[in-house]
Amino acid sequence: MDYINWLEKQNLLNIAGENTAPFKSVLKKCLGAEREDILIISDYGSEGRMIAPLMAASYYLAARQLNLHSRIILQMPKVKGENAEKQITDALLDLRKENIIIICMSQRMGRLCKELGNSYRAYATEQRHRWVSALKLGDIDTARFGRIVSAVDIDYEKLQQRALQIKSILDNGSEIYVTTKAGTDLRIGIEGTEARCNAGDYIKKGTGGNVPAGEVYIAPKWKCVEGTAVIDGSSSYRHGTQLVKEPITLTIKKGEVTCIEGGKEADNLRNTLDWAAKKARFPWGVRRTGEFGIGINPNAEIIGATIVDEKTLGTAHIALGSNYWFGGTIYSIIHLDQIFRNPRIE
């Protein structure tokens, strides 16, 4: 299929052409692209919500302007449990080792074939590809693309320096104490654990992360989270990201959410956890606190897309569910970020 022709008919190439500069920066400064093949994977989005293909088009045009060899492939939008389409898996299988993958999705890429395994992260690491991803972009309308561009258009050297400073503090700490004026009062045990940086440094072969970037995060020690988290930013749930109008209050004991209070958004989160517990092979992990993260991107703001919201300077977040891929011990079918504003972190 002529994906470029489709992008042109949707007027996405024209918009992307006005916003290539930050994406050229990602290709050169974050990924160190030189002579690699660049595989860009996205979907068609939906009416009024074309952020994913628009972002993919921006990468494609940015690569062309840098005289880099790139290829773009689109599929229908996928949700959790659906399979990625054949053209996607075929393209990944055909990609030679030590190249670059860019993923921009309205929700998810979908399950991969057996030859690729269960995780594109693991596959990319094994093949020594470098990669960047942005998932769940379909939660916001196309008119907010400028907010995405702004969050991408940052000084990555300064961001990485700041991330390493915070990582060093966390790596040498034993407990995090978090409070907010909204009511968060949370103690998180971290002794012996190691923080991770998502700050746009993906030049080493076999590495990758999010763009927009700007987060330092850590897996808490097993069952070592106690207190109350008041979520007043945004909340990830089964169907995407919801901006929180009435704060969600989470009571956490021995690392597990035992009570969820609030309005409609709290109901959505509670229903998601109930759904996940019924679907999960290991339901014990669904309500576990798997992550504490700190947003450090000065150009990001809470817009109702987790990929941006969790990176926003002046926010922190916890996540419920899986953390096995960044040093934790929780396996779950969910990973739900819950973002709150203006934390004091000691």
Short mmCIF file of N, CA and C in Angstrom, two decimals, residues 4-90:
data_model
loop_
_atom_site.label_atom_id
_atom_site.label_comp_id
_atom_site.label_asym_id
_atom_site.label_seq_id
_atom_site.Cartn_x
_atom_site.Cartn_y
_atom_site.Cartn_z
N ILE A 4 2.47 6.75 1.97
CA ILE A 4 2.79 8.17 1.80
C ILE A 4 1.64 8.90 1.11
N ASN A 5 1.05 8.26 0.12
CA ASN A 5 -0.08 8.85 -0.59
C ASN A 5 -1.26 9.07 0.36
N TRP A 6 -1.48 8.09 1.26
CA TRP A 6 -2.57 8.22 2.24
C TRP A 6 -2.30 9.40 3.17
N LEU A 7 -1.07 9.51 3.67
CA LEU A 7 -0.71 10.63 4.54
C LEU A 7 -0.91 11.96 3.84
N GLU A 8 -0.59 12.01 2.56
CA GLU A 8 -0.74 13.24 1.79
C GLU A 8 -2.22 13.60 1.63
N LYS A 9 -3.05 12.60 1.35
CA LYS A 9 -4.48 12.85 1.19
C LYS A 9 -5.12 13.36 2.48
N GLN A 10 -4.58 12.92 3.61
CA GLN A 10 -5.11 13.37 4.91
C GLN A 10 -4.54 14.73 5.33
N ASN A 11 -3.69 15.31 4.50
CA ASN A 11 -3.02 16.58 4.78
C ASN A 11 -2.01 16.47 5.92
N LEU A 12 -1.65 15.26 6.29
CA LEU A 12 -0.72 15.07 7.40
C LEU A 12 0.71 15.41 7.01
N LEU A 13 1.07 15.17 5.76
CA LEU A 13 2.43 15.50 5.33
C LEU A 13 2.68 17.00 5.37
N ASN A 14 1.67 17.79 5.02
CA ASN A 14 1.83 19.25 5.05
C ASN A 14 2.08 19.73 6.48
N ILE A 15 1.28 19.21 7.42
CA ILE A 15 1.45 19.61 8.83
C ILE A 15 2.80 19.12 9.34
N ALA A 16 3.14 17.88 9.03
CA ALA A 16 4.41 17.32 9.49
C ALA A 16 5.59 18.11 8.94
N GLY A 17 5.47 18.57 7.70
CA GLY A 17 6.56 19.31 7.07
C GLY A 17 6.91 20.59 7.79
N GLU A 18 5.97 21.13 8.55
CA GLU A 18 6.20 22.36 9.31
C GLU A 18 6.82 22.09 10.67
N ASN A 19 6.97 20.81 11.03
CA ASN A 19 7.40 20.46 12.39
C ASN A 19 8.53 19.43 12.42
N THR A 20 9.37 19.43 11.38
CA THR A 20 10.39 18.38 11.32
C THR A 20 11.61 18.64 12.21
N ALA A 21 11.89 19.89 12.54
CA ALA A 21 13.14 20.22 13.24
C ALA A 21 13.32 19.43 14.55
N PRO A 22 12.32 19.36 15.45
CA PRO A 22 12.53 18.59 16.68
C PRO A 22 12.75 17.09 16.41
N PHE A 23 12.15 16.57 15.36
CA PHE A 23 12.27 15.15 15.06
C PHE A 23 13.63 14.84 14.42
N LYS A 24 14.18 15.81 13.69
CA LYS A 24 15.55 15.65 13.21
C LYS A 24 16.51 15.61 14.40
N SER A 25 16.22 16.40 15.42
CA SER A 25 17.04 16.39 16.63
C SER A 25 17.00 15.03 17.31
N VAL A 26 15.81 14.41 17.36
CA VAL A 26 15.70 13.08 17.96
C VAL A 26 16.54 12.07 17.17
N LEU A 27 16.44 12.12 15.84
CA LEU A 27 17.19 11.18 15.00
C LEU A 27 18.69 11.33 15.20
N LYS A 28 19.18 12.56 15.28
CA LYS A 28 20.62 12.79 15.38
C LYS A 28 21.12 12.73 16.82
N LYS A 29 20.45 13.43 17.74
CA LYS A 29 20.97 13.55 19.10
C LYS A 29 20.58 12.39 20.01
N CYS A 30 19.37 11.87 19.83
CA CYS A 30 18.91 10.78 20.71
C CYS A 30 19.31 9.41 20.17
N LEU A 31 19.23 9.24 18.86
CA LEU A 31 19.48 7.93 18.25
C LEU A 31 20.82 7.85 17.52
N GLY A 32 21.44 8.97 17.27
CA GLY A 32 22.72 8.96 16.58
C GLY A 32 22.65 8.37 15.19
N ALA A 33 21.55 8.61 14.48
CA ALA A 33 21.32 8.01 13.17
C ALA A 33 22.37 8.49 12.17
N GLU A 34 22.90 7.53 11.40
CA GLU A 34 23.88 7.86 10.37
C GLU A 34 23.53 7.17 9.05
N ARG A 35 23.84 5.87 8.96
CA ARG A 35 23.57 5.15 7.71
C ARG A 35 22.56 4.02 7.91
N GLU A 36 21.93 3.97 9.07
CA GLU A 36 21.02 2.87 9.38
C GLU A 36 19.73 2.94 8.55
N ASP A 37 19.10 1.78 8.43
CA ASP A 37 17.72 1.75 7.94
C ASP A 37 16.81 2.15 9.08
N ILE A 38 15.82 2.97 8.80
CA ILE A 38 14.88 3.43 9.83
C ILE A 38 13.49 2.91 9.48
N LEU A 39 12.95 2.05 10.33
CA LEU A 39 11.61 1.50 10.15
C LEU A 39 10.65 2.27 11.05
N ILE A 40 9.67 2.94 10.45
CA ILE A 40 8.69 3.73 11.19
C ILE A 40 7.35 2.98 11.14
N ILE A 41 6.83 2.65 12.32
CA ILE A 41 5.60 1.88 12.43
C ILE A 41 4.53 2.73 13.10
N SER A 42 3.35 2.80 12.47
CA SER A 42 2.27 3.59 13.06
C SER A 42 0.93 3.00 12.65
N ASP A 43 -0.14 3.76 12.85
CA ASP A 43 -1.47 3.33 12.44
C ASP A 43 -2.21 4.50 11.82
N TYR A 44 -3.44 4.24 11.37
CA TYR A 44 -4.21 5.27 10.66
C TYR A 44 -4.93 6.25 11.58
N GLY A 45 -4.87 6.02 12.88
CA GLY A 45 -5.59 6.89 13.79
C GLY A 45 -7.09 6.79 13.58
N SER A 46 -7.81 7.80 14.02
CA SER A 46 -9.26 7.86 13.83
C SER A 46 -9.66 9.31 13.59
N GLU A 47 -10.87 9.53 13.19
CA GLU A 47 -11.32 10.88 12.85
C GLU A 47 -11.07 11.85 14.00
N GLY A 48 -10.32 12.90 13.71
CA GLY A 48 -10.03 13.91 14.72
C GLY A 48 -8.92 13.53 15.67
N ARG A 49 -8.38 12.30 15.53
CA ARG A 49 -7.32 11.84 16.44
C ARG A 49 -6.22 11.18 15.61
N MET A 50 -5.48 12.04 14.96
CA MET A 50 -4.46 11.58 14.01
C MET A 50 -3.03 11.85 14.51
N ILE A 51 -2.85 11.97 15.81
CA ILE A 51 -1.52 12.29 16.35
C ILE A 51 -0.50 11.22 15.96
N ALA A 52 -0.87 9.93 16.07
CA ALA A 52 0.11 8.86 15.80
C ALA A 52 0.64 8.91 14.37
N PRO A 53 -0.23 8.89 13.32
CA PRO A 53 0.32 8.97 11.96
C PRO A 53 0.98 10.31 11.66
N LEU A 54 0.54 11.38 12.32
CA LEU A 54 1.15 12.68 12.12
C LEU A 54 2.58 12.70 12.67
N MET A 55 2.76 12.11 13.84
CA MET A 55 4.10 12.02 14.43
C MET A 55 5.01 11.14 13.57
N ALA A 56 4.44 10.03 13.07
CA ALA A 56 5.21 9.15 12.18
C ALA A 56 5.62 9.87 10.91
N ALA A 57 4.71 10.66 10.35
CA ALA A 57 5.02 11.43 9.14
C ALA A 57 6.13 12.44 9.40
N SER A 58 6.13 13.03 10.59
CA SER A 58 7.18 14.00 10.96
C SER A 58 8.55 13.32 11.00
N TYR A 59 8.60 12.13 11.57
CA TYR A 59 9.85 11.37 11.58
C TYR A 59 10.29 11.04 10.15
N TYR A 60 9.33 10.62 9.33
CA TYR A 60 9.64 10.23 7.95
C TYR A 60 10.25 11.38 7.17
N LEU A 61 9.61 12.56 7.26
CA LEU A 61 10.12 13.72 6.52
C LEU A 61 11.44 14.20 7.12
N ALA A 62 11.57 14.12 8.43
CA ALA A 62 12.83 14.50 9.08
C ALA A 62 13.97 13.62 8.58
N ALA A 63 13.72 12.32 8.47
CA ALA A 63 14.73 11.39 7.97
C ALA A 63 15.12 11.71 6.53
N ARG A 64 14.12 12.03 5.71
CA ARG A 64 14.40 12.38 4.31
C ARG A 64 15.27 13.63 4.23
N GLN A 65 14.95 14.62 5.06
CA GLN A 65 15.73 15.86 5.04
C GLN A 65 17.17 15.64 5.48
N LEU A 66 17.39 14.60 6.27
CA LEU A 66 18.75 14.24 6.72
C LEU A 66 19.41 13.23 5.79
N ASN A 67 18.73 12.91 4.68
CA ASN A 67 19.24 11.93 3.72
C ASN A 67 19.44 10.55 4.34
N LEU A 68 18.53 10.19 5.25
CA LEU A 68 18.55 8.88 5.87
C LEU A 68 17.52 7.98 5.19
N HIS A 69 17.83 6.71 5.12
CA HIS A 69 16.91 5.77 4.46
C HIS A 69 15.82 5.35 5.44
N SER A 70 14.58 5.69 5.15
CA SER A 70 13.47 5.37 6.06
C SER A 70 12.31 4.74 5.30
N ARG A 71 11.54 3.98 6.03
CA ARG A 71 10.36 3.31 5.49
C ARG A 71 9.25 3.43 6.52
N ILE A 72 8.04 3.73 6.07
CA ILE A 72 6.91 3.88 6.98
C ILE A 72 5.83 2.84 6.66
N ILE A 73 5.28 2.24 7.70
CA ILE A 73 4.23 1.23 7.54
C ILE A 73 3.10 1.55 8.52
N LEU A 74 1.86 1.49 8.03
CA LEU A 74 0.69 1.77 8.85
C LEU A 74 -0.21 0.54 8.94
N GLN A 75 -0.95 0.46 10.03
CA GLN A 75 -1.96 -0.58 10.20
C GLN A 75 -3.20 0.05 10.84
N MET A 76 -4.24 -0.72 10.96
CA MET A 76 -5.41 -0.22 11.69
C MET A 76 -5.07 -0.12 13.18
N PRO A 77 -5.65 0.83 13.91
CA PRO A 77 -5.35 0.96 15.34
C PRO A 77 -5.66 -0.34 16.09
N LYS A 78 -4.81 -0.66 17.06
CA LYS A 78 -4.95 -1.88 17.85
C LYS A 78 -5.11 -1.56 19.33
N VAL A 79 -5.88 -2.40 20.01
CA VAL A 79 -6.02 -2.30 21.46
C VAL A 79 -5.42 -3.55 22.07
N LYS A 80 -5.33 -3.56 23.40
CA LYS A 80 -4.71 -4.68 24.10
C LYS A 80 -5.41 -5.98 23.74
N GLY A 81 -4.61 -7.01 23.42
CA GLY A 81 -5.16 -8.32 23.09
C GLY A 81 -5.25 -8.59 21.61
N GLU A 82 -5.19 -7.54 20.77
CA GLU A 82 -5.24 -7.73 19.32
C GLU A 82 -3.84 -7.96 18.76
N ASN A 83 -3.78 -8.60 17.60
CA ASN A 83 -2.50 -8.90 16.96
C ASN A 83 -2.06 -7.76 16.06
N ALA A 84 -0.77 -7.53 16.01
CA ALA A 84 -0.22 -6.62 15.00
C ALA A 84 -0.47 -7.22 13.62
N GLU A 85 -0.66 -6.38 12.63
CA GLU A 85 -0.93 -6.88 11.28
C GLU A 85 0.33 -7.43 10.63
N LYS A 86 0.13 -8.29 9.64
CA LYS A 86 1.22 -9.05 9.04
C LYS A 86 2.32 -8.15 8.46
N GLN A 87 1.93 -7.03 7.86
CA GLN A 87 2.94 -6.17 7.26
C GLN A 87 3.89 -5.61 8.32
N ILE A 88 3.40 -5.48 9.55
CA ILE A 88 4.25 -4.98 10.63
C ILE A 88 5.26 -6.05 11.05
N THR A 89 4.75 -7.25 11.33
CA THR A 89 5.66 -8.32 11.77
C THR A 89 6.64 -8.69 10.67
N ASP A 90 6.18 -8.69 9.41
CA ASP A 90 7.08 -8.99 8.30
C ASP A 90 8.21 -7.96 8.22
#
